[in-house]
mmCIF file of C-alpha atoms in Angstrom:
data_model
loop_
_atom_site.group_PDB
_atom_site.id
_atom_site.type_symbol
_atom_site.label_atom_id
_atom_site.label_comp_id
_atom_site.label_asym_id
_atom_site.label_seq_id
_atom_site.Cartn_x
_atom_site.Cartn_y
_atom_site.Cartn_z
ATOM 1 C CA MET A 645 34.319 88.630 80.229
ATOM 2 C CA ILE A 646 36.555 85.364 80.673
ATOM 3 C CA LYS A 647 38.832 87.191 83.238
ATOM 4 C CA LYS A 648 35.164 88.977 85.002
ATOM 5 C CA ILE A 649 33.688 85.271 84.866
ATOM 6 C CA LEU A 650 37.029 83.651 86.341
ATOM 7 C CA ILE A 651 37.452 85.614 89.458
ATOM 8 C CA GLU A 652 33.931 85.278 90.309
ATOM 9 C CA GLN A 653 34.744 81.346 90.198
ATOM 10 C CA LEU A 654 36.977 81.498 91.325
ATOM 11 C CA TYR A 655 36.328 79.692 94.646
ATOM 12 C CA PRO A 656 34.449 76.821 93.553
ATOM 13 C CA LEU A 657 37.101 76.144 90.027
ATOM 14 C CA SER A 658 39.519 75.882 93.019
ATOM 15 C CA LEU A 659 37.300 73.182 94.709
ATOM 16 C CA TYR A 660 36.199 71.797 90.778
ATOM 17 C CA SER A 661 40.201 71.414 90.721
ATOM 18 C CA ARG A 662 40.744 69.462 93.891
ATOM 19 C CA GLN A 663 38.167 66.951 93.168
ATOM 20 C CA ILE A 664 39.916 67.060 89.579
ATOM 21 C CA ALA A 665 43.160 66.090 91.029
ATOM 22 C CA GLY A 666 41.445 63.539 93.515
ATOM 23 C CA THR A 667 40.104 61.720 90.386
ATOM 24 C CA PHE A 668 42.954 62.075 88.123
ATOM 25 C CA VAL A 669 45.138 59.907 90.851
ATOM 26 C CA LEU A 670 42.637 57.173 90.676
ATOM 27 C CA LEU A 671 42.888 57.205 86.734
ATOM 28 C CA PHE A 672 46.681 57.717 86.790
ATOM 29 C CA ILE A 673 47.550 55.387 89.415
ATOM 30 C CA ALA A 674 45.151 52.707 87.165
ATOM 31 C CA ARG A 675 47.491 53.297 84.123
ATOM 32 C CA TYR A 676 51.078 51.428 85.683
ATOM 33 C CA LEU A 677 49.845 49.705 88.520
ATOM 34 C CA SER A 678 48.281 46.218 88.731
ATOM 35 C CA VAL A 679 44.828 45.526 88.369
ATOM 36 C CA TYR A 680 45.144 44.020 91.718
ATOM 37 C CA ASP A 681 46.892 46.324 93.524
ATOM 38 C CA TYR A 682 44.656 49.610 92.240
ATOM 39 C CA GLY A 683 41.397 46.809 93.194
ATOM 40 C CA LEU A 684 43.077 46.886 97.227
ATOM 41 C CA PHE A 685 44.673 50.626 96.991
ATOM 42 C CA SER A 686 40.505 51.310 96.190
ATOM 43 C CA SER A 687 39.674 49.203 98.782
ATOM 44 C CA TYR A 688 41.647 50.395 101.059
ATOM 45 C CA LYS A 689 40.326 53.580 100.737
ATOM 46 C CA THR A 690 36.803 52.757 100.716
ATOM 47 C CA ILE A 691 38.193 51.323 103.890
ATOM 48 C CA ALA A 692 39.520 54.204 105.582
ATOM 49 C CA SER A 693 37.233 56.598 103.806
ATOM 50 C CA PHE A 694 34.399 54.573 106.457
ATOM 51 C CA TRP A 695 36.523 54.913 109.678
ATOM 52 C CA LEU A 696 37.259 58.197 109.109
ATOM 53 C CA LEU A 697 33.729 58.970 108.915
ATOM 54 C CA PHE A 698 33.602 59.045 113.065
ATOM 55 C CA ALA A 699 36.477 61.755 112.441
ATOM 56 C CA ASN A 700 33.987 64.394 110.635
ATOM 57 C CA ILE A 701 30.502 63.338 111.200
ATOM 58 C CA GLY A 702 29.228 66.117 109.412
ATOM 59 C CA TYR A 703 30.821 68.206 112.254
ATOM 60 C CA ASN A 704 32.076 70.973 108.622
ATOM 61 C CA GLU A 705 28.247 72.011 108.456
ATOM 62 C CA TYR A 706 27.447 71.500 112.335
ATOM 63 C CA ILE A 707 30.486 74.180 112.141
ATOM 64 C CA LEU A 708 29.375 77.035 109.965
ATOM 65 C CA VAL A 709 24.712 76.647 110.619
ATOM 66 C CA SER A 710 25.458 76.572 114.488
ATOM 67 C CA SER A 711 28.080 79.219 114.522
ATOM 68 C CA GLN A 712 25.667 81.205 112.379
ATOM 69 C CA ASN A 713 29.096 82.761 110.315
ATOM 70 C CA ILE A 714 30.689 83.890 113.664
ATOM 71 C CA VAL A 715 34.593 83.828 112.704
ATOM 72 C CA LYS A 716 35.277 83.625 116.103
ATOM 73 C CA GLU A 717 32.935 81.121 117.248
ATOM 74 C CA VAL A 718 33.463 78.929 113.633
ATOM 75 C CA GLN A 719 37.732 78.847 114.758
ATOM 76 C CA LEU A 720 37.188 77.792 117.826
ATOM 77 C CA LYS A 721 35.284 75.161 116.997
ATOM 78 C CA ILE A 722 37.212 74.246 114.061
ATOM 79 C CA GLY A 723 40.453 74.045 115.995
ATOM 80 C CA LEU A 724 37.843 71.517 118.764
ATOM 81 C CA PHE A 725 37.315 69.024 115.595
ATOM 82 C CA ILE A 726 40.752 68.903 114.418
ATOM 83 C CA ILE A 727 42.136 68.007 117.462
ATOM 84 C CA ASN A 728 39.166 64.759 117.628
ATOM 85 C CA ALA A 729 40.137 64.107 114.088
ATOM 86 C CA ILE A 730 43.474 63.580 115.003
ATOM 87 C CA PHE A 731 42.600 61.391 118.247
ATOM 88 C CA ILE A 732 40.383 59.540 115.809
ATOM 89 C CA THR A 733 42.548 58.862 112.937
ATOM 90 C CA LEU A 734 45.082 57.694 115.666
ATOM 91 C CA LEU A 735 42.761 54.814 116.973
ATOM 92 C CA ILE A 736 42.042 53.834 112.775
ATOM 93 C CA ALA A 737 45.521 53.286 112.729
ATOM 94 C CA ALA A 738 46.474 51.486 116.025
ATOM 95 C CA GLY A 739 43.041 49.290 115.488
ATOM 96 C CA SER A 740 44.184 48.337 111.252
ATOM 97 C CA LEU A 741 47.151 46.973 113.942
ATOM 98 C CA LEU A 742 45.233 44.078 115.479
ATOM 99 C CA SER A 743 43.087 43.344 112.200
ATOM 100 C CA TYR A 744 43.751 41.207 109.634
ATOM 101 C CA VAL A 745 44.554 43.010 106.692
ATOM 102 C CA GLU A 746 46.943 42.169 103.526
ATOM 103 C CA SER A 747 49.573 45.900 104.093
ATOM 104 C CA HIS A 748 50.140 46.644 107.488
ATOM 105 C CA LEU A 749 51.775 50.030 105.710
ATOM 106 C CA ILE A 750 50.178 49.958 102.585
ATOM 107 C CA PHE A 751 47.362 50.894 104.837
ATOM 108 C CA LEU A 752 48.021 53.086 107.096
ATOM 109 C CA LEU A 753 49.359 55.186 104.535
ATOM 110 C CA VAL A 754 46.652 55.216 102.939
ATOM 111 C CA LEU A 755 44.732 56.518 106.149
ATOM 112 C CA LEU A 756 47.353 58.945 106.267
ATOM 113 C CA ARG A 757 46.770 60.619 102.386
ATOM 114 C CA THR A 758 42.950 60.160 103.519
ATOM 115 C CA PHE A 759 43.223 62.209 106.379
ATOM 116 C CA PHE A 760 44.955 65.250 104.895
ATOM 117 C CA ASP A 761 43.340 64.692 101.451
ATOM 118 C CA SER A 762 40.123 65.100 102.548
ATOM 119 C CA THR A 763 39.328 65.011 106.331
ATOM 120 C CA PHE A 764 41.362 67.540 108.145
ATOM 121 C CA PHE A 765 40.574 69.815 104.620
ATOM 122 C CA SER A 766 36.249 69.404 105.348
ATOM 123 C CA ILE A 767 36.417 70.501 109.109
ATOM 124 C CA VAL A 768 38.988 73.747 108.412
ATOM 125 C CA LEU A 769 36.169 75.015 105.089
ATOM 126 C CA PRO A 770 33.821 76.800 107.364
ATOM 127 C CA TYR A 771 37.177 79.526 108.306
ATOM 128 C CA PHE A 772 37.287 80.104 104.794
ATOM 129 C CA GLN A 773 33.896 80.155 103.963
ATOM 130 C CA SER A 774 32.576 82.688 107.191
ATOM 131 C CA ALA A 775 34.825 84.788 107.159
ATOM 132 C CA ASN A 776 35.445 84.685 103.263
ATOM 133 C CA LYS A 777 37.567 84.476 102.068
ATOM 134 C CA PHE A 778 37.420 82.893 99.349
ATOM 135 C CA THR A 779 40.308 83.775 97.194
ATOM 136 C CA ILE A 780 42.960 83.002 100.375
ATOM 137 C CA ILE A 781 41.297 79.176 99.992
ATOM 138 C CA SER A 782 41.460 78.654 96.172
ATOM 139 C CA TYR A 783 44.821 79.521 95.858
ATOM 140 C CA ILE A 784 45.926 76.691 98.271
ATOM 141 C CA ASN A 785 43.873 74.591 96.325
ATOM 142 C CA ILE A 786 44.837 75.291 93.154
ATOM 143 C CA PHE A 787 48.138 74.955 94.366
ATOM 144 C CA TYR A 788 46.946 71.324 95.962
ATOM 145 C CA SER A 789 46.193 69.922 92.731
ATOM 146 C CA ILE A 790 48.800 71.275 90.800
ATOM 147 C CA ALA A 791 51.342 69.374 93.278
ATOM 148 C CA THR A 792 49.038 66.531 93.436
ATOM 149 C CA ILE A 793 48.513 66.061 89.977
ATOM 150 C CA ILE A 794 52.729 66.500 89.399
ATOM 151 C CA ILE A 795 53.337 64.243 92.047
ATOM 152 C CA THR A 796 50.756 61.895 90.365
ATOM 153 C CA ILE A 797 52.801 62.597 86.794
ATOM 154 C CA ILE A 798 56.051 62.170 88.049
ATOM 155 C CA SER A 799 54.809 58.410 89.855
ATOM 156 C CA TYR A 800 53.875 56.671 86.044
ATOM 157 C CA ILE A 801 56.149 58.327 84.144
ATOM 158 C CA MET A 802 59.176 56.832 86.607
ATOM 159 C CA ASN A 803 57.120 53.900 87.127
ATOM 160 C CA LEU A 804 57.103 54.146 91.419
ATOM 161 C CA SER A 805 55.520 51.956 93.321
ATOM 162 C CA LEU A 806 52.334 52.463 95.651
ATOM 163 C CA ILE A 807 53.877 53.079 99.150
ATOM 164 C CA THR A 808 55.972 55.989 97.233
ATOM 165 C CA PHE A 809 53.345 57.313 95.366
ATOM 166 C CA LEU A 810 51.638 57.872 99.245
ATOM 167 C CA LEU A 811 54.829 58.903 101.638
ATOM 168 C CA LEU A 812 55.066 61.892 98.528
ATOM 169 C CA SER A 813 50.940 62.042 98.998
ATOM 170 C CA ILE A 814 51.584 62.423 102.142
ATOM 171 C CA ILE A 815 54.190 65.066 102.925
ATOM 172 C CA LEU A 816 52.246 67.798 100.149
ATOM 173 C CA GLY A 817 49.622 66.350 102.711
ATOM 174 C CA LEU A 818 51.570 67.157 106.087
ATOM 175 C CA PHE A 819 52.573 70.766 104.141
ATOM 176 C CA ASN A 820 48.996 71.779 103.620
ATOM 177 C CA PHE A 821 48.079 70.964 106.640
ATOM 178 C CA ILE A 822 50.629 73.888 107.809
ATOM 179 C CA GLN A 823 50.032 76.167 105.076
ATOM 180 C CA VAL A 824 46.167 75.090 106.106
ATOM 181 C CA SER A 825 46.288 76.060 110.052
ATOM 182 C CA TYR A 826 48.589 79.447 109.264
ATOM 183 C CA TYR A 827 45.663 81.253 106.911
ATOM 184 C CA ALA A 828 42.622 80.121 109.529
ATOM 185 C CA LYS A 829 44.535 80.926 112.546
ATOM 186 C CA ILE A 830 43.318 77.720 114.369
ATOM 187 C CA ASN A 831 45.474 78.252 118.019
ATOM 188 C CA TYR A 832 45.276 73.763 118.611
ATOM 189 C CA LEU A 833 47.487 75.204 121.994
ATOM 190 C CA LEU A 834 44.188 77.415 123.073
ATOM 191 C CA THR A 835 42.114 75.001 121.885
ATOM 192 C CA ILE A 836 44.012 71.727 124.076
ATOM 193 C CA LYS A 837 43.849 74.322 126.994
ATOM 194 C CA HIS A 838 39.945 75.094 126.830
ATOM 195 C CA ILE A 839 38.992 71.603 125.787
ATOM 196 C CA LYS A 840 36.797 71.270 127.917
ATOM 197 C CA ARG A 841 34.453 74.343 128.477
ATOM 198 C CA LEU A 842 34.464 74.291 124.305
ATOM 199 C CA ILE A 843 33.166 70.845 124.350
ATOM 200 C CA SER A 844 30.353 71.902 126.934
ATOM 201 C CA ARG A 845 29.661 74.386 123.940
ATOM 202 C CA LEU A 846 28.105 72.061 121.865
ATOM 203 C CA ASP A 847 24.423 72.255 121.302
ATOM 204 C CA LYS A 848 22.352 69.272 120.397
ATOM 205 C CA THR A 849 21.366 69.813 117.193
ATOM 206 C CA ILE A 850 25.567 67.821 116.840
ATOM 207 C CA PHE A 851 23.747 64.882 117.049
ATOM 208 C CA ALA A 852 21.344 66.161 113.586
ATOM 209 C CA TYR A 853 24.143 66.617 111.699
ATOM 210 C CA ILE A 854 25.466 63.027 113.067
ATOM 211 C CA GLY A 855 22.651 61.258 112.120
ATOM 212 C CA VAL A 856 22.369 62.151 108.163
ATOM 213 C CA VAL A 857 26.272 61.640 107.560
ATOM 214 C CA LEU A 858 26.460 58.556 109.353
ATOM 215 C CA CYS A 859 23.110 57.286 107.219
ATOM 216 C CA TYR A 860 24.088 59.068 104.359
ATOM 217 C CA TYR A 861 27.756 57.682 104.413
ATOM 218 C CA LEU A 862 25.386 53.773 104.821
ATOM 219 C CA TYR A 863 22.989 54.541 101.402
ATOM 220 C CA THR A 864 26.025 55.690 99.285
ATOM 221 C CA GLN A 865 28.803 53.641 100.276
ATOM 222 C CA ILE A 866 27.377 50.453 101.084
ATOM 223 C CA PRO A 867 27.583 48.974 97.630
ATOM 224 C CA SER A 868 30.880 49.874 97.575
ATOM 225 C CA LEU A 869 31.850 48.494 100.955
ATOM 226 C CA TYR A 870 30.461 45.080 99.559
ATOM 227 C CA SER A 871 32.472 45.214 96.899
ATOM 228 C CA SER A 872 35.900 46.097 98.536
ATOM 229 C CA SER A 873 34.525 42.393 101.193
ATOM 230 C CA PHE A 874 32.580 40.312 99.986
ATOM 231 C CA ILE A 875 34.274 40.265 96.002
ATOM 232 C CA LYS A 876 37.014 39.904 94.403
ATOM 233 C CA LYS A 877 39.385 42.541 94.027
ATOM 234 C CA GLU A 878 39.904 42.311 89.411
ATOM 235 C CA GLU A 879 35.676 42.149 89.530
ATOM 236 C CA ALA A 880 36.270 45.420 92.532
ATOM 237 C CA ALA A 881 38.563 46.993 90.598
ATOM 238 C CA LEU A 882 35.470 46.989 87.712
ATOM 239 C CA TYR A 883 33.160 48.658 90.247
ATOM 240 C CA PHE A 884 35.571 51.003 91.389
ATOM 241 C CA ALA A 885 37.276 52.254 87.022
ATOM 242 C CA ALA A 886 33.019 53.157 86.274
ATOM 243 C CA PHE A 887 33.009 55.343 90.103
ATOM 244 C CA THR A 888 35.028 57.112 89.887
ATOM 245 C CA ILE A 889 34.392 57.783 86.534
ATOM 246 C CA SER A 890 31.032 58.841 87.086
ATOM 247 C CA THR A 891 31.899 60.989 89.848
ATOM 248 C CA ILE A 892 32.993 63.612 87.258
ATOM 249 C CA ILE A 893 28.929 64.501 88.363
ATOM 250 C CA SER A 894 29.969 65.316 91.823
ATOM 251 C CA LEU A 895 32.919 67.431 90.973
ATOM 252 C CA LEU A 896 30.446 70.111 90.403
ATOM 253 C CA ILE A 897 28.038 69.569 92.744
ATOM 254 C CA ASN A 898 30.295 68.370 96.136
ATOM 255 C CA ALA A 899 31.274 73.224 95.037
ATOM 256 C CA GLN A 900 28.182 74.076 94.472
ATOM 257 C CA VAL A 901 26.535 72.787 97.687
ATOM 258 C CA GLN A 902 30.507 73.780 99.674
ATOM 259 C CA LYS A 903 29.106 77.815 98.275
ATOM 260 C CA MET A 904 24.832 77.372 98.753
ATOM 261 C CA VAL A 905 24.846 76.730 101.933
ATOM 262 C CA PRO A 906 26.415 79.830 103.365
ATOM 263 C CA GLU A 907 24.174 82.489 100.912
ATOM 264 C CA MET A 908 20.983 80.007 102.078
ATOM 265 C CA ILE A 909 21.595 81.469 106.189
ATOM 266 C CA ASN A 910 18.865 83.783 106.815
ATOM 267 C CA ASN A 911 18.409 84.906 103.774
ATOM 268 C CA SER A 912 14.448 84.962 102.308
ATOM 269 C CA ILE A 913 12.518 81.968 100.850
ATOM 270 C CA GLU A 914 12.492 84.117 97.534
ATOM 271 C CA LYS A 915 16.338 84.431 97.488
ATOM 272 C CA ILE A 916 16.810 81.209 98.430
ATOM 273 C CA LYS A 917 14.180 79.662 94.855
ATOM 274 C CA ILE A 918 16.286 82.046 93.229
ATOM 275 C CA ILE A 919 19.579 80.202 94.357
ATOM 276 C CA MET A 920 18.167 76.691 94.094
ATOM 277 C CA LYS A 921 16.355 77.397 90.180
ATOM 278 C CA ASN A 922 20.415 78.963 89.356
ATOM 279 C CA ASN A 923 21.787 75.962 90.702
ATOM 280 C CA MET A 924 19.914 73.456 89.487
ATOM 281 C CA LYS A 925 19.196 74.770 86.103
ATOM 282 C CA PHE A 926 23.551 75.103 86.314
ATOM 283 C CA ILE A 927 23.975 71.980 87.311
ATOM 284 C CA MET A 928 21.531 69.280 85.735
ATOM 285 C CA SER A 929 22.985 71.218 82.165
ATOM 286 C CA ILE A 930 26.327 70.201 82.630
ATOM 287 C CA ASN A 931 25.226 66.755 84.022
ATOM 288 C CA ALA A 932 22.506 66.302 80.457
ATOM 289 C CA ILE A 933 26.403 67.040 78.649
ATOM 290 C CA VAL A 934 28.329 64.496 80.881
ATOM 291 C CA PHE A 935 26.195 61.172 80.589
ATOM 292 C CA LEU A 936 25.279 61.379 76.941
ATOM 293 C CA PHE A 937 29.237 61.977 76.462
ATOM 294 C CA LEU A 938 29.621 58.691 78.998
ATOM 295 C CA LEU A 939 26.812 57.333 76.441
ATOM 296 C CA LEU A 940 28.423 57.868 73.488
ATOM 297 C CA PHE A 941 32.025 57.867 73.538
ATOM 298 C CA GLY A 942 31.801 55.498 77.584
ATOM 299 C CA LYS A 943 34.090 52.752 75.988
ATOM 300 C CA ILE A 944 36.792 54.950 74.392
ATOM 301 C CA ILE A 945 37.097 56.757 77.719
ATOM 302 C CA LEU A 946 37.813 53.387 79.576
ATOM 303 C CA LYS A 947 39.886 51.992 77.219
ATOM 304 C CA LEU A 948 42.202 55.204 77.344
ATOM 305 C CA LEU A 949 42.257 56.491 80.451
ATOM 306 C CA TYR A 950 43.283 52.481 82.084
ATOM 307 C CA GLU A 951 44.805 50.896 79.402
ATOM 308 C CA LYS A 952 43.420 47.380 79.895
ATOM 309 C CA ASP A 953 40.836 46.044 78.113
ATOM 310 C CA TYR A 954 39.435 44.371 80.822
ATOM 311 C CA TYR A 955 38.320 47.684 81.328
ATOM 312 C CA ILE A 956 35.643 48.175 79.378
ATOM 313 C CA ASN A 957 33.577 45.341 80.732
ATOM 314 C CA ALA A 958 32.901 48.531 84.092
ATOM 315 C CA TYR A 959 31.124 50.211 80.736
ATOM 316 C CA PRO A 960 27.552 49.334 82.300
ATOM 317 C CA LEU A 961 28.194 49.985 85.663
ATOM 318 C CA LEU A 962 29.419 53.344 83.933
ATOM 319 C CA LEU A 963 26.462 54.731 82.831
ATOM 320 C CA ILE A 964 24.421 52.808 85.506
ATOM 321 C CA LEU A 965 26.133 54.765 88.375
ATOM 322 C CA THR A 966 26.458 58.369 86.294
ATOM 323 C CA ILE A 967 22.592 57.984 86.160
ATOM 324 C CA SER A 968 22.606 57.305 90.099
ATOM 325 C CA ASN A 969 25.311 60.723 91.011
ATOM 326 C CA ILE A 970 22.968 62.456 88.592
ATOM 327 C CA SER A 971 20.275 62.034 91.157
ATOM 328 C CA ILE A 972 22.383 62.756 93.880
ATOM 329 C CA ALA A 973 23.196 65.770 92.808
ATOM 330 C CA ILE A 974 19.254 66.786 92.459
ATOM 331 C CA ALA A 975 18.870 65.774 96.151
ATOM 332 C CA ALA A 976 22.110 67.090 97.842
ATOM 333 C CA ILE A 977 20.680 70.958 95.368
ATOM 334 C CA TYR A 978 16.740 70.343 97.395
ATOM 335 C CA GLY A 979 18.584 69.120 100.580
ATOM 336 C CA THR A 980 21.007 71.995 100.805
ATOM 337 C CA TYR A 981 17.840 74.036 101.963
ATOM 338 C CA ILE A 982 16.980 71.297 104.614
ATOM 339 C CA THR A 983 20.449 71.994 105.937
ATOM 340 C CA ALA A 984 20.688 75.662 105.827
ATOM 341 C CA SER A 985 17.315 76.214 107.324
ATOM 342 C CA GLY A 986 18.391 74.329 111.202
ATOM 343 C CA ASN A 987 15.913 71.404 110.060
ATOM 344 C CA GLN A 988 18.620 68.993 109.015
ATOM 345 C CA HIS A 989 17.078 65.909 111.265
ATOM 346 C CA ILE A 990 15.084 66.063 108.631
ATOM 347 C CA LYS A 991 16.764 64.229 106.167
ATOM 348 C CA ILE A 992 17.617 61.096 108.647
ATOM 349 C CA ARG A 993 14.358 59.096 108.140
ATOM 350 C CA MET A 994 14.433 59.286 104.222
ATOM 351 C CA GLN A 995 18.035 58.341 104.195
ATOM 352 C CA ILE A 996 17.142 55.178 107.029
ATOM 353 C CA GLU A 997 14.882 54.195 103.906
ATOM 354 C CA ALA A 998 17.212 54.277 101.350
ATOM 355 C CA ILE A 999 19.732 52.912 103.481
ATOM 356 C CA ILE A 1000 17.518 49.155 104.149
ATOM 357 C CA ILE A 1001 16.572 49.960 99.696
ATOM 358 C CA SER A 1002 21.075 48.699 99.592
ATOM 359 C CA ILE A 1003 20.728 46.219 101.745
ATOM 360 C CA LEU A 1004 18.129 44.935 100.675
ATOM 361 C CA THR A 1005 19.246 44.734 97.055
ATOM 362 C CA LEU A 1006 22.205 43.872 98.069
ATOM 363 C CA SER A 1007 20.783 40.597 99.855
ATOM 364 C CA LEU A 1008 18.150 40.159 96.871
ATOM 365 C CA PHE A 1009 20.437 40.050 94.300
ATOM 366 C CA HIS A 1010 24.104 39.621 96.045
ATOM 367 C CA LYS A 1011 24.836 36.667 93.377
ATOM 368 C CA TYR A 1012 25.123 39.153 90.141
ATOM 369 C CA GLY A 1013 28.100 41.153 92.132
ATOM 370 C CA ILE A 1014 29.250 44.103 90.817
ATOM 371 C CA TYR A 1015 26.381 44.657 88.934
ATOM 372 C CA ALA A 1016 23.839 44.329 93.155
ATOM 373 C CA ALA A 1017 26.175 46.471 93.760
ATOM 374 C CA ALA A 1018 25.507 49.037 91.626
ATOM 375 C CA MET A 1019 21.703 48.011 91.291
ATOM 376 C CA ALA A 1020 21.919 48.709 94.957
ATOM 377 C CA TYR A 1021 23.399 52.515 94.254
ATOM 378 C CA PHE A 1022 21.027 53.072 91.780
ATOM 379 C CA LEU A 1023 17.613 52.403 94.041
ATOM 380 C CA SER A 1024 18.968 53.932 97.122
ATOM 381 C CA ALA A 1025 20.526 57.534 95.186
ATOM 382 C CA THR A 1026 16.793 57.826 92.862
ATOM 383 C CA HIS A 1027 14.793 57.435 96.330
ATOM 384 C CA ILE A 1028 16.634 59.717 97.546
ATOM 385 C CA ALA A 1029 16.366 62.714 95.484
ATOM 386 C CA ILE A 1030 12.231 62.123 95.066
ATOM 387 C CA ARG A 1031 12.141 62.248 99.180
ATOM 388 C CA TYR A 1032 13.644 65.845 99.159
ATOM 389 C CA VAL A 1033 13.040 66.987 96.230
ATOM 390 C CA ILE A 1034 8.948 66.626 97.709
ATOM 391 C CA LYS A 1035 9.741 67.229 101.077
ATOM 392 C CA THR A 1036 12.062 70.459 99.628
ATOM 393 C CA LYS A 1037 9.182 71.874 98.224
ATOM 394 C CA LYS A 1038 6.660 71.847 101.088
ATOM 395 C CA MET A 1039 8.943 73.749 103.115
ATOM 396 C CA LEU A 1040 9.009 76.408 100.623
ATOM 397 C CA LYS A 1041 6.151 76.596 100.273
ATOM 398 C CA GLN A 1042 4.616 76.284 104.091
ATOM 399 C CA ALA A 1043 7.690 79.036 104.767
ATOM 400 C CA THR A 1044 6.443 81.737 101.520
#
């Protein structure tokens, strides 16, 4: 029974392992880095993620949905968008050298690590979804996750510098880039040769995906960017410490959504309703357990994970951000149907509303620092969850 469950759920479990490894990194480096260095790393990671957003502005979902799961079409588009992502990463690196950054070297290393760890993987994933080669990518994910954790543990035990840790992570990321490109059969030279023809084959629906991702990133990351840019690094460390733990909610939802989208494409409304119902029941059951656990033992967890009494002050933030991420999980489940049905553009207006709520909250309550950031995140997440649920139910009713 257990073996059967593991086989059937290998793909989502591998995605969980990858995300758990990312959370593991943040938790463990915080245990041996100074509060300042951890705040610096977290801030640079947030800033790098923001700029790398332009390297994958919803292209992964566009590739899958616009290609209608046709493998050859998916491969060609993946090659195009990976080359575009590499070019944009180089532009960001060049731009950072002309900007004021406390440590140009650390920022560049964080940028490269983030590209390999997140941007590249997101763009290439549609191949394995469309080709139904979940077993291959599952084993690759598990290997990558274990290697990431090993690097982190070695860095912790040997008290390696942040720069050394980042270099080791980049080497692993480069190996993963070569490995995944091989299995996905991405011919970059062929892509470059036919790049004009490939660009001409892109349709205007791509702008809806771009708009949705930009808006999503803004309403979810404005509080983090605010903390990174306008709050002292020691206080920002509290926000990011709480945020890191609260993203355990995302460990489940991201994997479920990636699995749900291909299941919903060209499926019947009745089956789609069943998929949504089952996933929502599963997600909310786990989320309820996680929140109750953090409510009861949150302070102990902060103390154990970060080994500094200072981080216990992040407990109220932890609860606020966890509730917020539960709202985002609800929105993600319902929003999956909007994406799979080809109506991605519908999300933009609702997300703009969330952005306005986030900005207004920070403007009105900025004197409360990181608590203003947490409240902005909470209000925007709650708003988007309510709007997505109402809109999706209306769409399903009309389609029935």
